[in-house]
CSV table of C-alpha atoms and ligand atoms in Angstrom, one decimal:
chain,number,residue,atom,x,y,z
A,1,MET,CA,-57.9,17.0,-5.4
A,2,LEU,CA,-54.8,16.4,-3.7
A,3,LYS,CA,-53.2,20.0,-3.6
A,4,THR,CA,-51.5,20.4,-0.2
A,5,VAL,CA,-49.2,22.5,1.4
A,6,GLY,CA,-46.5,19.6,0.9
A,7,VAL,CA,-47.1,19.5,-2.9
A,8,SER,CA,-46.5,23.2,-3.2
A,9,VAL,CA,-43.3,22.9,-0.8
A,10,LEU,CA,-42.1,19.8,-3.1
A,11,PHE,CA,-42.4,21.7,-6.4
A,12,SER,CA,-40.1,24.3,-5.2
A,13,LEU,CA,-37.8,22.1,-3.6
A,14,HIS,CA,-37.0,19.4,-6.6
A,15,LEU,CA,-37.6,21.5,-9.3
A,16,SER,CA,-35.0,23.8,-8.2
A,17,ALA,CA,-33.0,20.9,-6.7
A,18,CYS,CA,-31.8,20.4,-10.2
A,19,GLY,CA,-31.4,23.9,-11.2
A,20,ASP,CA,-34.5,24.7,-12.8
A,21,GLY,CA,-35.7,27.5,-10.8
A,22,GLY,CA,-39.2,26.8,-9.1
A,23,SER,CA,-41.1,29.7,-7.6
A,24,SER,CA,-43.9,28.5,-5.7
A,25,LYS,CA,-43.6,28.9,-1.9
A,26,LYS,CA,-45.4,27.8,1.0
A,27,GLY,CA,-47.8,30.5,2.4
A,28,SER,CA,-46.9,32.0,5.5
A,29,SER,CA,-50.5,31.7,6.7
A,30,GLN,CA,-50.7,28.1,6.5
A,31,PRO,CA,-51.6,26.8,10.3
A,32,VAL,CA,-49.2,24.7,11.7
A,33,PRO,CA,-50.7,21.0,12.8
A,34,ALA,CA,-50.6,20.1,16.4
A,35,PRO,CA,-48.1,17.3,17.2
A,36,VAL,CA,-50.2,14.1,17.7
A,37,PRO,CA,-47.9,11.1,18.5
A,38,LEU,CA,-48.1,7.9,16.2
A,39,ASN,CA,-47.3,4.3,17.1
A,40,PRO,CA,-45.8,5.9,20.7
A,41,GLY,CA,-42.3,3.8,21.2
A,42,SER,CA,-41.5,3.5,17.7
A,43,GLY,CA,-38.9,5.4,15.5
A,44,HIS,CA,-36.6,6.3,18.1
A,45,ILE,CA,-32.9,6.9,17.5
A,46,ASP,CA,-29.9,7.1,19.8
A,47,GLU,CA,-27.8,9.7,18.3
A,48,THR,CA,-25.1,9.3,20.8
A,49,GLN,CA,-24.5,5.6,19.8
A,50,PRO,CA,-21.6,5.0,17.5
A,51,ALA,CA,-22.3,4.5,13.9
A,52,ALA,CA,-21.0,1.8,11.2
A,53,VAL,CA,-20.2,4.8,8.7
A,54,ASP,CA,-18.9,8.0,9.9
A,55,LEU,CA,-20.5,10.8,7.3
A,56,LYS,CA,-19.7,13.6,9.7
A,57,ASN,CA,-15.9,13.2,9.1
A,58,HIS,CA,-16.4,12.3,5.3
A,59,MET,CA,-18.4,15.3,4.6
A,60,VAL,CA,-16.6,18.8,3.8
A,61,PHE,CA,-18.5,21.9,4.2
A,62,ASP,CA,-17.0,24.8,2.2
A,63,ARG,CA,-16.3,28.1,3.9
A,64,HIS,CA,-19.0,29.7,2.0
A,65,VAL,CA,-21.9,27.3,3.2
A,66,SER,CA,-23.9,28.9,6.1
A,67,GLU,CA,-23.7,27.6,9.6
A,68,THR,CA,-27.3,26.7,9.6
A,69,ALA,CA,-26.9,24.0,6.7
A,70,LYS,CA,-23.8,22.7,8.4
A,71,ALA,CA,-25.5,22.0,11.8
A,72,GLY,CA,-28.6,20.8,9.9
A,73,LEU,CA,-26.9,18.6,7.7
A,74,THR,CA,-24.4,17.1,10.2
A,75,ARG,CA,-27.8,16.3,12.3
A,76,ASP,CA,-29.2,14.7,9.4
A,77,PHE,CA,-26.3,12.4,8.8
A,78,ALA,CA,-26.2,11.3,12.3
A,79,ARG,CA,-29.8,10.3,11.7
A,80,ILE,CA,-29.1,8.7,8.4
A,81,GLU,CA,-26.4,6.4,10.0
A,82,ARG,CA,-28.6,5.2,12.6
A,83,PHE,CA,-31.8,5.0,10.7
A,84,ASP,CA,-32.6,1.4,9.9
A,85,LEU,CA,-35.1,0.7,7.3
A,86,THR,CA,-34.9,-2.9,7.1
A,87,SER,CA,-37.5,-3.1,9.7
A,88,GLY,CA,-40.9,-1.1,10.3
A,89,THR,CA,-40.9,-0.5,6.6
A,90,ASP,CA,-41.7,-2.8,3.5
A,91,ASN,CA,-38.0,-3.2,3.5
A,92,ASP,CA,-38.1,-2.3,-0.3
A,93,ALA,CA,-36.7,-5.0,-2.5
A,94,VAL,CA,-37.1,-2.8,-5.6
A,95,LEU,CA,-35.3,0.3,-3.6
A,96,LYS,CA,-32.4,-2.4,-2.8
A,97,ALA,CA,-32.3,-3.5,-6.5
A,98,ILE,CA,-32.3,0.2,-7.8
A,99,LEU,CA,-29.2,1.4,-5.3
A,100,ASP,CA,-27.4,-2.0,-5.8
A,101,VAL,CA,-27.3,-2.4,-1.8
A,102,PRO,CA,-27.5,-5.7,0.0
A,103,ASP,CA,-30.0,-4.1,2.7
A,104,LEU,CA,-31.4,-1.0,3.7
A,105,SER,CA,-29.7,-0.5,7.4
A,106,GLY,CA,-28.5,3.0,7.9
A,107,GLY,CA,-24.6,1.9,7.6
A,108,THR,CA,-25.3,0.6,3.9
A,109,LEU,CA,-27.4,3.8,3.0
A,110,SER,CA,-24.7,5.7,4.0
A,111,THR,CA,-21.9,4.0,2.5
A,112,TRP,CA,-24.3,4.6,-0.8
A,113,LEU,CA,-24.3,8.4,-0.1
A,114,LYS,CA,-20.8,8.6,0.8
A,115,ALA,CA,-19.7,7.0,-2.4
A,116,ARG,CA,-21.4,9.9,-4.3
A,117,VAL,CA,-21.5,13.1,-2.2
A,118,ARG,CA,-18.7,14.7,-0.1
A,119,TYR,CA,-18.1,18.5,-0.7
A,120,MET,CA,-20.6,20.7,0.1
A,121,LEU,CA,-20.6,24.0,-2.0
A,122,ASN,CA,-22.4,27.5,-2.2
A,123,PRO,CA,-24.7,27.6,-5.3
A,124,ASP,CA,-22.8,30.4,-6.9
A,125,LEU,CA,-19.9,28.8,-8.6
A,126,SER,CA,-18.2,31.7,-9.2
A,127,LEU,CA,-17.2,32.0,-5.8
A,128,TYR,CA,-14.6,29.4,-6.5
A,129,ARG,CA,-11.3,29.0,-8.1
A,130,VAL,CA,-11.5,26.7,-11.1
A,131,GLY,CA,-8.5,25.3,-12.9
A,132,LEU,CA,-8.1,23.2,-15.8
A,133,VAL,CA,-5.3,20.5,-15.5
A,134,MET,CA,-2.8,20.2,-18.6
A,135,SER,CA,-0.3,17.4,-17.6
A,136,GLY,CA,1.8,17.9,-21.0
A,137,SER,CA,2.8,21.3,-19.8
A,138,ARG,CA,2.8,20.8,-16.1
A,139,THR,CA,0.5,23.6,-15.6
A,140,TYR,CA,-3.3,24.3,-14.5
A,141,GLN,CA,-4.8,27.3,-15.9
A,142,MET,CA,-7.4,29.3,-14.1
A,143,THR,CA,-10.8,29.9,-15.3
A,144,GLN,CA,-14.1,31.2,-14.1
A,145,LEU,CA,-17.6,29.6,-13.7
A,146,GLU,CA,-20.8,31.3,-14.4
A,147,GLY,CA,-22.0,33.0,-11.1
A,148,ALA,CA,-25.8,32.8,-10.0
A,149,SER,CA,-27.5,35.6,-8.5
A,150,GLU,CA,-29.4,35.2,-5.0
A,151,GLU,CA,-32.8,35.7,-6.8
A,152,ASP,CA,-31.6,32.4,-9.1
A,153,THR,CA,-30.7,30.4,-6.3
A,154,ARG,CA,-33.5,31.7,-3.9
A,155,ASN,CA,-35.6,28.2,-4.2
A,156,VAL,CA,-32.7,26.0,-4.8
A,157,ALA,CA,-32.3,23.2,-2.2
A,158,ALA,CA,-29.2,21.1,-3.9
A,159,VAL,CA,-27.7,20.4,-7.0
A,160,MET,CA,-25.3,17.5,-7.9
A,161,ALA,CA,-22.9,19.9,-9.5
A,162,GLY,CA,-20.1,17.4,-9.7
A,163,THR,CA,-21.6,15.4,-12.5
A,164,ALA,CA,-22.2,18.5,-14.6
A,165,LEU,CA,-18.3,19.8,-14.0
A,166,TYR,CA,-17.3,16.5,-14.8
A,167,SER,CA,-19.1,16.4,-18.2
A,168,TYR,CA,-18.1,20.1,-18.8
A,169,GLY,CA,-14.3,19.1,-18.1
A,170,LYS,CA,-15.0,16.2,-20.6
A,171,SER,CA,-16.2,18.2,-23.3
A,172,MET,CA,-13.2,20.6,-22.6
A,173,ARG,CA,-10.6,17.6,-23.0
A,174,ALA,CA,-12.9,16.9,-26.3
A,175,ARG,CA,-12.1,20.0,-27.7
A,176,PHE,CA,-8.7,20.8,-26.4
A,177,PRO,CA,-6.5,17.6,-26.1
A,178,GLN,CA,-4.0,19.4,-23.8
A,179,ILE,CA,-6.7,19.7,-21.2
A,180,ASN,CA,-7.0,16.6,-18.5
A,181,TYR,CA,-9.9,17.5,-16.5
A,182,LEU,CA,-11.3,20.4,-14.3
A,183,ILE,CA,-10.2,21.1,-10.6
A,184,VAL,CA,-12.5,23.3,-8.0
A,185,GLU,CA,-10.7,24.5,-4.9
A,186,VAL,CA,-12.5,23.9,-1.7
A,187,ASN,CA,-11.3,25.3,1.4
A,188,ASP,CA,-7.8,25.8,0.0
A,189,ASN,CA,-7.6,22.4,-1.3
A,190,TRP,CA,-7.9,21.3,-4.8
A,191,VAL,CA,-10.9,18.8,-5.8
A,192,HIS,CA,-9.9,16.9,-8.9
A,193,ILE,CA,-13.1,16.5,-11.3
A,194,ASN,CA,-11.5,13.7,-12.9
A,195,THR,CA,-14.6,11.3,-12.5
A,196,GLN,CA,-18.3,12.0,-11.9
A,197,ARG,CA,-18.1,10.6,-8.5
A,198,ASN,CA,-16.2,13.9,-7.3
A,199,GLY,CA,-18.5,14.2,-4.4
A,200,VAL,CA,-19.2,17.9,-5.1
A,201,MET,CA,-22.7,19.1,-4.2
A,202,GLN,CA,-24.3,22.9,-4.0
A,203,LEU,CA,-26.3,23.6,-1.1
A,204,GLY,CA,-29.3,26.0,-1.7
A,205,PRO,CA,-31.1,28.6,1.0
A,206,ALA,CA,-34.2,26.2,0.3
A,207,LEU,CA,-32.6,23.5,1.9
A,208,PHE,CA,-33.3,25.0,5.4
A,209,HIS,CA,-35.5,27.8,4.7
A,210,PRO,CA,-38.9,27.4,7.0
A,211,ASP,CA,-40.9,28.1,3.7
A,212,PHE,CA,-39.9,24.8,2.3
A,213,MET,CA,-40.0,22.7,5.4
A,214,PRO,CA,-42.8,20.3,6.4
A,215,ASN,CA,-42.8,21.4,10.1
A,216,ALA,CA,-41.8,24.9,10.3
A,217,SER,CA,-41.8,25.5,13.9
A,218,ASN,CA,-39.5,22.8,14.6
A,219,PRO,CA,-36.5,22.8,12.3
A,220,GLU,CA,-35.0,20.0,13.9
A,221,SER,CA,-37.9,17.7,13.4
A,222,TYR,CA,-37.5,14.5,11.6
A,223,ALA,CA,-40.2,15.5,9.2
A,224,ASN,CA,-37.7,18.0,7.8
A,225,THR,CA,-35.0,15.5,7.9
A,226,ALA,CA,-36.9,12.9,5.8
A,227,VAL,CA,-37.4,15.8,3.3
A,228,ARG,CA,-33.6,16.5,2.9
A,229,VAL,CA,-33.0,12.6,2.9
A,230,ASP,CA,-35.2,12.5,-0.1
A,231,THR,CA,-33.4,15.5,-1.6
A,232,LEU,CA,-29.7,14.0,-0.8
A,233,PHE,CA,-30.6,10.5,-2.2
A,234,HIS,CA,-32.3,12.3,-5.2
A,235,GLU,CA,-29.1,14.4,-5.9
A,236,ALA,CA,-26.6,11.6,-5.2
A,237,ARG,CA,-28.5,9.6,-8.1
A,238,HIS,CA,-27.2,12.0,-10.5
A,239,ALA,CA,-23.6,11.0,-9.9
A,240,ASP,CA,-24.7,7.6,-11.6
A,241,GLY,CA,-24.8,6.5,-15.2
A,242,ASN,CA,-22.7,6.5,-18.0
A,243,SER,CA,-22.7,8.4,-21.4
A,244,VAL,CA,-22.6,5.1,-23.5
A,245,SER,CA,-25.8,4.1,-22.2
A,246,ARG,CA,-27.0,7.5,-22.4
A,247,SER,CA,-27.9,7.4,-18.8
A,248,LEU,CA,-24.9,9.8,-17.5
A,249,GLY,CA,-26.5,11.9,-14.8
A,250,PHE,CA,-29.7,10.4,-14.9
A,251,MET,CA,-30.7,13.8,-16.5
A,252,HIS,CA,-34.4,14.6,-16.1
A,253,THR,CA,-36.9,14.9,-18.9
A,254,LEU,CA,-39.5,17.3,-19.8
A,255,CYS,CA,-42.8,16.9,-17.9
A,256,PRO,CA,-45.6,16.1,-20.3
A,257,ARG,CA,-49.3,17.8,-20.3
A,258,GLY,CA,-51.5,15.4,-17.9
A,259,ALA,CA,-50.5,12.3,-16.2
A,260,GLY,CA,-51.3,14.3,-12.8
A,261,ILE,CA,-48.3,16.9,-13.5
A,262,ALA,CA,-49.1,20.4,-12.3
A,263,PRO,CA,-49.1,22.6,-15.2
A,264,GLU,CA,-46.3,24.8,-14.1
A,265,PHE,CA,-44.0,21.6,-14.7
A,266,VAL,CA,-45.3,20.9,-18.0
A,267,ASN,CA,-42.5,21.3,-20.5
A,268,GLN,CA,-40.0,21.6,-17.6
A,269,LEU,CA,-37.0,19.4,-17.2
A,270,ALA,CA,-38.5,18.2,-13.9
A,271,CYS,CA,-39.7,14.5,-14.6
A,272,ASP,CA,-37.9,11.0,-15.3
A,273,ASP,CA,-38.9,8.6,-18.0
A,274,ASN,CA,-37.2,5.7,-16.4
A,275,ALA,CA,-38.3,3.5,-13.3
A,276,ASN,CA,-34.5,4.0,-11.5
A,277,GLY,CA,-33.9,7.5,-11.8
A,278,PRO,CA,-33.6,10.3,-9.1
A,279,TYR,CA,-37.4,10.8,-8.4
A,280,THR,CA,-37.9,7.0,-7.7
A,281,VAL,CA,-34.9,6.7,-5.5
A,282,GLY,CA,-35.9,9.8,-3.4
A,283,ALA,CA,-39.6,8.9,-3.2
A,284,ARG,CA,-38.7,5.1,-2.4
A,285,ILE,CA,-36.3,6.5,0.6
A,286,LEU,CA,-39.1,8.9,1.7
A,287,LYS,CA,-41.5,6.3,1.8
A,288,ALA,CA,-39.8,4.3,4.3
A,289,TYR,CA,-38.8,7.2,6.4
A,290,ILE,CA,-42.6,8.1,6.7
A,291,GLN,CA,-43.2,4.3,7.4
A,292,LYS,CA,-40.3,4.2,10.4
A,293,CYS,CA,-41.3,7.8,11.6
A,294,GLY,CA,-43.6,6.5,14.3
A,295,ASP,CA,-43.7,9.2,17.1
A,296,LEU,CA,-40.9,11.5,15.8
A,297,CYS,CA,-43.9,12.8,13.2
A,298,SER,CA,-47.1,14.2,14.3
A,299,ILE,CA,-50.1,13.6,12.2
A,300,GLY,CA,-49.6,16.8,10.4
A,301,ASP,CA,-46.1,16.1,9.5
A,302,LYS,CA,-46.8,12.7,8.0
A,303,THR,CA,-49.8,14.1,5.9
A,304,ILE,CA,-47.3,16.4,4.5
A,305,LEU,CA,-44.5,14.0,3.7
A,306,GLU,CA,-47.1,11.5,2.0
A,307,SER,CA,-47.8,14.7,-0.2
A,308,PHE,CA,-44.1,15.2,-0.9
A,309,TYR,CA,-44.1,11.5,-1.5
A,310,LEU,CA,-46.9,11.4,-4.1
A,311,ASP,CA,-45.5,14.3,-5.9
A,312,SER,CA,-42.2,12.5,-6.6
A,313,VAL,CA,-43.8,9.6,-7.9
A,314,SER,CA,-46.0,11.7,-10.1
A,315,ARG,CA,-42.9,12.5,-11.9
A,316,VAL,CA,-42.2,9.6,-13.0
A,317,VAL,CA,-43.8,9.3,-16.4
A,318,LYS,CA,-43.9,6.8,-19.2
A,319,ARG,CA,-42.3,7.2,-22.2
A,320,SER,CA,-44.6,8.0,-25.4
A,321,ASN,CA,-44.3,4.3,-26.5
A,322,GLY,CA,-45.5,3.3,-23.1
A,323,GLN,CA,-42.1,2.1,-21.6
A,324,LEU,CA,-40.5,2.8,-18.3
A,325,PRO,CA,-36.9,1.5,-18.7
A,326,ASN,CA,-34.4,1.0,-16.0
A,327,LEU,CA,-31.3,2.7,-17.3
A,328,ASP,CA,-27.9,1.5,-16.6
A,329,ALA,CA,-26.3,3.1,-13.4
A,330,THR,CA,-22.9,2.2,-13.8
A,331,PRO,CA,-20.6,5.1,-13.7
A,332,GLU,CA,-18.0,6.0,-16.1
A,333,LYS,CA,-14.2,5.2,-15.6
A,334,GLY,CA,-13.3,8.7,-15.7
A,335,PHE,CA,-9.7,10.1,-16.2
A,336,ASP,CA,-6.6,9.2,-14.5
A,337,LYS,CA,-5.8,11.5,-11.5
A,338,VAL,CA,-2.8,13.7,-12.3
A,339,ASP,CA,-0.5,14.7,-9.3
A,340,ILE,CA,-0.6,18.5,-9.8
A,341,SER,CA,1.7,19.4,-6.3
A,342,ALA,CA,4.6,20.7,-8.7
A,343,PHE,CA,2.4,22.0,-11.6
A,344,SER,CA,2.8,25.8,-12.3
A,345,LEU,CA,-0.6,28.0,-11.9
A,346,ILE,CA,-1.6,30.1,-15.1
A,347,PRO,CA,-3.6,33.0,-14.2
A,348,SER,CA,-7.0,33.4,-15.8
A,349,GLN,CA,-6.7,35.3,-18.8
A,350,ARG,CA,-10.2,36.8,-18.3
A,351,PRO,CA,-10.3,40.6,-17.5
B,1,ZN,ZN1,-32.7,16.0,-10.0
């Protein structure tokens, strides 16, 4: 039975990536595989060359995000921009259809990511000032979001918080017509949560913790980048869909018993019951990265990455009627953005 380090690591990453709190960790006694080059000469990326899409200057790291995460993701973005998945891979037609992109070049994939991800926040949302915009009274009312303890977030890799914040604002607007939507302060600027594509993502400690990396001996390895790319694209997919089609956020479903699902995930919200959700997106991107890895990955790296891939594939499960539909990925229109520059701030009424 395939029950490798990689699978164990992935359980933590992806389960917690969507706010469900994983607990399994890679054992510290695991041997580090010796690096063995594969396909010498392939897979090189010149990270000094200009790229078609500038993710580095698009992404905004909040001051509550660690320097390790900033430096690591900045390096990952440079690789995403330059890693051309159109050759040396299956040039996956299904992935292109799912993402609705013409090709799998680094520029195209970066543009797809850029449309969904921008602001990188701490997993503890209570660190941030949050306001409720009320254009009728030209005010914004401060409010507070629930916090998360270090223990709660220990295994969190990333969370696409923007969609949840948008949904929360939408429900507030439905209950209280004077409310337009939420705003969240990031580095002294207000980010408007008037659409689901507001770009707010939370980064957790697991994203760069050696216990959760396929290659713990070399944090800068491509294998580690590949897993984070899987996570980033998985999370970005949560910014798609709409309420009318009941696909808003591509929310996960409860994992059924059997079907290759590890017992700890049965009845957990850690599966997709559709053919174009986050686990499929992440898995297909990761598969291309594995194929393209070349001598950038050791055999050990590749084995672990393949385990990650197989785990994601196993999380895609048919519905009880045997169907595995494609969901409507069209985003909602959202709400008109309000100019709050002359609005008055009303302090939080909470003690
Ligand atoms: Zn997810």
